[in-house]
Amino acid sequence: MGKLESNKKKKEDALYNTAFELFTTKGTNKTTISDIVEKAGVAKGTFYLYFKDKYDIRNKLASSKTQDLFFVAYLAVRQNQITGFPAQLHFMIDHILNALKNDSQLLIFVSKNLSWNVFQAALEQKMPDRDVRFYDKYLQLIEEGHQAYEHPDLLLFSVIELASSTCYNCILYQQPVPLEEYMPYLHRAIDGILSSYKKDSSVCSS
Amino acid sequence: MGKLESNKKKKEDALYNTAFELFTTKGTNKTTISDIVEKAGVAKGTFYLYFKDKYDIRNKLASSKTQDLFFVAYLAVRQNQITGFPAQLHFMIDHILNALKNDSQLLIFVSKNLSWNVFQAALEQKMPDRDVRFYDKYLQLIEEGHQAYEHPDLLLFSVIELASSTCYNCILYQQPVPLEEYMPYLHRAIDGILSSYKKDSSVCSS
Amino acid sequence: MGKLESNKKKKEDALYNTAFELFTTKGTNKTTISDIVEKAGVAKGTFYLYFKDKYDIRNKLASSKTQDLFFVAYLAVRQNQITGFPAQLHFMIDHILNALKNDSQLLIFVSKNLSWNVFQAALEQKMPDRDVRFYDKYLQLIEEGHQAYEHPDLLLFSVIELASSTCYNCILYQQPVPLEEYMPYLHRAIDGILSSYKKDSSVCSS
Amino acid sequence: MGKLESNKKKKEDALYNTAFELFTTKGTNKTTISDIVEKAGVAKGTFYLYFKDKYDIRNKLASSKTQDLFFVAYLAVRQNQITGFPAQLHFMIDHILNALKNDSQLLIFVSKNLSWNVFQAALEQKMPDRDVRFYDKYLQLIEEGHQAYEHPDLLLFSVIELASSTCYNCILYQQPVPLEEYMPYLHRAIDGILSSYKKDSSVCSS
DNA sequence: AATGAATGAGGTTTCATTCAT
DNA sequence: TATGAATGAAACCTCATTCAT
């Protein structure tokens, strides 16, 4: 990578990092583009070389932060050699929720900005610097198991959405209960969803 | 009520109604005070006679819309002569979700703006025009039953939050499943929460 | 007129006058809205209470300045008791060209901005503060004469356009000849146009 | 011409062509240098190797387009073996107006940008690729005739300016009349101008 | 209580120009 | 020559808020 190119990357990264910090600190509404560029140490025009407007960088950040959460969870599954798709899914959920529990700014940012569109983009785009799509890895996990599922995309979304929306209050406000107390109920619900997405394999019951 | 006083009320109501319509239509962010007063047909200065700023009317609206939902649900319980607190609670949840299902603008508005603070205010303030507090009615329902509960406030919040957050996607995106399919799971979860808030009455287990 | 209303009018007028001065001095392109409001001594926002953007005030000015030229010429016809439509038209042309000759800034401004659309608007709108339409007065002049003309609107436009476009260089650059030398040729051309618009009145001559 | 040199020429030409297209399509004001270089497929910096700014290329284009019009008209005079200076001049005018009639974008561009300065430059500079000056050819035509004229430069300008300014509306708006109807009047006016520039050769009247 | 013209800080966005590569 | 990322001044425009009426 040439000097010029790496310098370019550095500017873009500075914008990403600064924007994320300000969005989580002051909120997206109260963060101005002037704030971002000033703190990032680049000129105002530079912002517009990389992003259309504030919401563009916001969406890209939400998407990338979501990707990160998922990919790191996936790597943990592999590193801990968890086997069997349901167990792997439960493990990833725990992993993600744990990460969010320890970073409530991230939780707020991701929750408030995770619309269905952004979420889909996050799963189906190639991860920057990694050349892998989380979604491919996820399908691979299912294939490695013995059980087939319908609509693996919807299955995944349902589980994640259920988990994140119910845990938002548990983590931030300890309401209705602290996260720890809620977890067992969550995992039971996840099992329920998993069953409902199972493909009728030959013989047996649902 | 004098003519002048009713005229005053009319202005305030016009502001409330118009603001709600614009907030749900264009979003709170993109709605300006100019938009509101213009559409409401009052002068700009008038807005500031009733509200501090945009977020003031937003919060008051969220609170009042939430109150309405709850109070109407409560009235329905009485009209249908439902007996027994758990049954009454389930009935109210169904009633509220049904209302939200048929008014997704309201769902979005209430969900995006229902912070814990606003929620509390909604329950503990006197309802305009009615001179009743929903929360008193709610406590009364519990007392009429035979079972005592700890933290009736948290119990209520937990149930509502669980319901609204999980149903947000069901209603708006039919994800992970349409509302109808999700309802049985929801009601089972509510039963679980109810149990966990039961006060140790004499005999039984925790 | 109330104090408030007259004050309002004063601001708008200040904007008009300042804008005209800057447009004619620096050119429309190089005049910014900041320039205008600063020189006019009003706040930036005030500009947008009265005008959409720079081109809005430019068009309104071009239109109003054109109206003025025409109306003053018309008044001169009446004051000098000129009779007969052709003579009246020639007189007005002379009057207008004379005015432009002595105010080349106005000549430049009007010429560069007098598009067909703006021109039409100028003639058919009521004059501010006067409650008269120049165009009505013009039609009245024709009716008072004995000769009918087809398309009096086009007739008027043709004459004016011919005069202003050919005289632009005469006045500004003395090219191809100074205005004085050109005037006889111009009046001859105007007579030609007049003939070509005459309505065939029963019998007679061309 | 070397490959490198021809490549250089290609860039400059691309800039010229693109700029002309954009100027006539969107107007000079709304065309940015970014627009030009992007559409021309060259880098931004490259623009500044050839032109000082937007108005530089605008003027050069106006000049060169004017040159083209005149030179092509001159060639047509030669090809059609028109003899006698007045006839040659009328022929060239017709030729130019005809060209403009069929390319109203060009008409607008040339009219709006043909200031006296640019015009002079157009006539007195060597034509690119041709190594001839139109103005020399024009003087040659006069010399070949029997009649001498004062200020042949002003004569030429006067005729052209008269023609282009009066015909602008005829062509673009068919106002006051379509070009065809106006042409006879124009040619009579040109004859008048010609007379007024004649040098007193011995005997006759002015 | 009601008005709405005026404000002007503060945001967004553009774009001509430079300069290291 | 050619590039195009970076710049930042300078334009545009919005809108919450005030205040004289």
Tab-separated table of C-alpha atoms in Angstrom, chain B residues 20-172:
chain	number	residue	atom	x	y	z
B	20	PHE	CA	-48.545	14.119	16.912
B	21	GLU	CA	-49.493	13.897	13.282
B	22	LEU	CA	-46.208	15.397	12.154
B	23	PHE	CA	-44.075	13.382	14.573
B	24	THR	CA	-45.598	10.150	13.349
B	25	THR	CA	-45.547	11.206	9.719
B	26	LYS	CA	-42.151	12.845	9.278
B	27	GLY	CA	-40.413	11.789	12.444
B	28	THR	CA	-39.597	13.957	15.414
B	29	ASN	CA	-36.231	15.024	14.056
B	30	LYS	CA	-37.515	16.424	10.821
B	31	THR	CA	-40.522	18.134	12.335
B	32	THR	CA	-39.896	21.776	13.152
B	33	ILE	CA	-41.835	24.032	15.435
B	34	SER	CA	-42.651	26.116	12.384
B	35	ASP	CA	-44.225	23.061	10.805
B	36	ILE	CA	-46.349	22.492	13.861
B	37	VAL	CA	-47.657	26.000	14.371
B	38	GLU	CA	-48.278	26.526	10.693
B	39	LYS	CA	-50.328	23.383	10.364
B	40	ALA	CA	-52.080	24.028	13.674
B	41	GLY	CA	-53.004	27.497	12.546
B	42	VAL	CA	-51.561	29.341	15.522
B	43	ALA	CA	-48.774	31.850	15.819
B	44	LYS	CA	-45.248	30.815	16.587
B	45	GLY	CA	-45.122	32.603	19.883
B	46	THR	CA	-48.181	30.711	21.035
B	47	PHE	CA	-46.260	27.476	21.007
B	48	TYR	CA	-44.000	28.797	23.724
B	49	LEU	CA	-46.922	29.687	25.917
B	50	TYR	CA	-47.660	25.987	26.294
B	51	PHE	CA	-44.418	24.131	25.703
B	52	LYS	CA	-40.768	24.634	26.446
B	53	ASP	CA	-39.556	23.168	23.194
B	54	LYS	CA	-40.099	20.365	20.736
B	55	TYR	CA	-39.005	17.697	23.164
B	56	ASP	CA	-41.389	18.963	25.782
B	57	ILE	CA	-44.419	18.435	23.588
B	58	ARG	CA	-42.927	15.170	22.361
B	59	ASN	CA	-42.638	13.821	25.890
B	60	LYS	CA	-46.055	15.049	26.901
B	61	LEU	CA	-47.519	13.393	23.830
B	62	ALA	CA	-45.720	10.108	24.428
B	63	SER	CA	-46.900	10.172	27.996
B	64	SER	CA	-50.470	11.007	27.138
B	65	LYS	CA	-50.693	8.511	24.283
B	66	THR	CA	-49.361	5.843	26.616
B	67	GLN	CA	-51.869	6.831	29.268
B	68	ASP	CA	-54.662	6.584	26.755
B	69	LEU	CA	-53.631	3.114	25.681
B	70	PHE	CA	-53.545	1.911	29.250
B	71	PHE	CA	-56.703	3.597	30.391
B	72	VAL	CA	-58.765	2.384	27.487
B	73	ALA	CA	-57.446	-1.107	28.146
B	74	TYR	CA	-58.476	-0.763	31.786
B	75	LEU	CA	-61.969	0.366	30.828
B	76	ALA	CA	-62.289	-2.638	28.543
B	77	VAL	CA	-61.420	-4.923	31.446
B	78	ARG	CA	-64.227	-3.409	33.446
B	79	GLN	CA	-66.724	-3.418	30.619
B	80	ASN	CA	-66.038	-7.038	29.834
B	81	GLN	CA	-66.159	-7.903	33.526
B	82	ILE	CA	-62.925	-9.846	33.436
B	83	THR	CA	-62.106	-11.228	36.857
B	84	GLY	CA	-58.851	-12.265	38.453
B	85	PHE	CA	-55.732	-10.157	38.150
B	86	PRO	CA	-53.714	-12.405	35.835
B	87	ALA	CA	-56.610	-12.687	33.430
B	88	GLN	CA	-57.104	-8.940	33.600
B	89	LEU	CA	-53.447	-8.312	32.829
B	90	HIS	CA	-53.457	-10.661	29.855
B	91	PHE	CA	-56.602	-9.013	28.627
B	92	MET	CA	-55.094	-5.555	28.835
B	93	ILE	CA	-51.944	-6.641	27.016
B	94	ASP	CA	-54.012	-8.123	24.219
B	95	HIS	CA	-56.066	-4.999	24.102
B	96	ILE	CA	-53.055	-2.691	23.848
B	97	LEU	CA	-51.238	-4.804	21.289
B	98	ASN	CA	-54.354	-4.925	19.212
B	99	ALA	CA	-54.607	-1.167	19.279
B	100	LEU	CA	-50.961	-0.831	18.253
B	101	LYS	CA	-51.345	-3.395	15.540
B	102	ASN	CA	-53.985	-1.245	13.911
B	103	ASP	CA	-52.012	1.965	14.246
B	104	SER	CA	-48.404	1.394	13.400
B	105	GLN	CA	-47.651	5.125	13.455
B	106	LEU	CA	-48.645	5.116	17.092
B	107	LEU	CA	-46.555	2.001	17.664
B	108	ILE	CA	-43.479	3.665	16.240
B	109	PHE	CA	-44.058	6.867	18.135
B	110	VAL	CA	-44.645	5.196	21.479
B	111	SER	CA	-41.786	2.707	21.068
B	112	LYS	CA	-39.194	5.268	20.016
B	113	ASN	CA	-40.120	7.694	22.754
B	114	LEU	CA	-41.093	5.501	25.653
B	115	SER	CA	-38.171	5.909	27.960
B	116	TRP	CA	-38.433	4.731	31.523
B	117	ASN	CA	-38.881	8.276	32.805
B	118	VAL	CA	-41.686	9.150	30.463
B	119	PHE	CA	-43.336	5.874	31.216
B	120	GLN	CA	-43.381	6.498	34.926
B	121	ALA	CA	-44.808	9.954	34.410
B	122	ALA	CA	-47.507	8.468	32.235
B	123	LEU	CA	-48.662	6.107	34.914
B	124	GLU	CA	-48.498	8.371	37.900
B	125	GLN	CA	-49.972	11.550	36.556
B	126	LYS	CA	-53.621	12.350	36.570
B	127	MET	CA	-55.170	11.799	33.204
B	128	PRO	CA	-56.321	15.025	31.593
B	129	ASP	CA	-60.122	15.348	31.507
B	130	ARG	CA	-60.542	12.293	33.645
B	131	ASP	CA	-59.269	13.035	37.092
B	132	VAL	CA	-58.105	9.439	37.557
B	133	ARG	CA	-54.663	7.895	37.694
B	134	PHE	CA	-54.251	4.693	35.748
B	135	TYR	CA	-51.781	3.481	38.292
B	136	ASP	CA	-54.377	3.708	41.098
B	137	LYS	CA	-56.771	1.666	39.042
B	138	TYR	CA	-54.063	-0.873	38.387
B	139	LEU	CA	-53.278	-1.243	42.095
B	140	GLN	CA	-56.971	-1.585	42.757
B	141	LEU	CA	-57.159	-4.508	40.352
B	142	ILE	CA	-54.363	-6.243	42.225
B	143	GLU	CA	-56.028	-5.642	45.561
B	144	GLU	CA	-59.291	-7.076	44.317
B	145	GLY	CA	-57.428	-10.281	43.504
B	146	HIS	CA	-56.275	-12.757	46.133
B	147	GLN	CA	-52.625	-12.728	45.271
B	148	ALA	CA	-50.157	-10.036	46.395
B	149	TYR	CA	-47.191	-8.969	44.238
B	150	GLU	CA	-43.912	-7.292	45.027
B	151	HIS	CA	-43.022	-4.070	43.187
B	152	PRO	CA	-46.256	-3.819	41.275
B	153	ASP	CA	-44.699	-0.921	39.349
B	154	LEU	CA	-41.794	-2.998	38.078
B	155	LEU	CA	-44.055	-5.903	37.361
B	156	LEU	CA	-46.168	-3.704	35.158
B	157	PHE	CA	-43.210	-2.165	33.420
B	158	SER	CA	-41.549	-5.507	32.779
B	159	VAL	CA	-44.604	-6.962	31.169
B	160	ILE	CA	-45.248	-3.927	29.030
B	161	GLU	CA	-41.657	-3.574	27.943
B	162	LEU	CA	-41.365	-7.227	27.073
B	163	ALA	CA	-44.551	-7.079	25.069
B	164	SER	CA	-43.849	-3.874	23.222
B	165	SER	CA	-40.243	-4.558	22.396
B	166	THR	CA	-40.815	-8.049	21.106
B	167	CYS	CA	-43.920	-7.096	19.209
B	168	TYR	CA	-42.428	-4.057	17.523
B	169	ASN	CA	-40.899	-6.171	14.801
B	170	CYS	CA	-43.776	-8.622	14.629
B	171	ILE	CA	-46.189	-5.844	13.838
B	172	LEU	CA	-44.047	-3.648	11.660
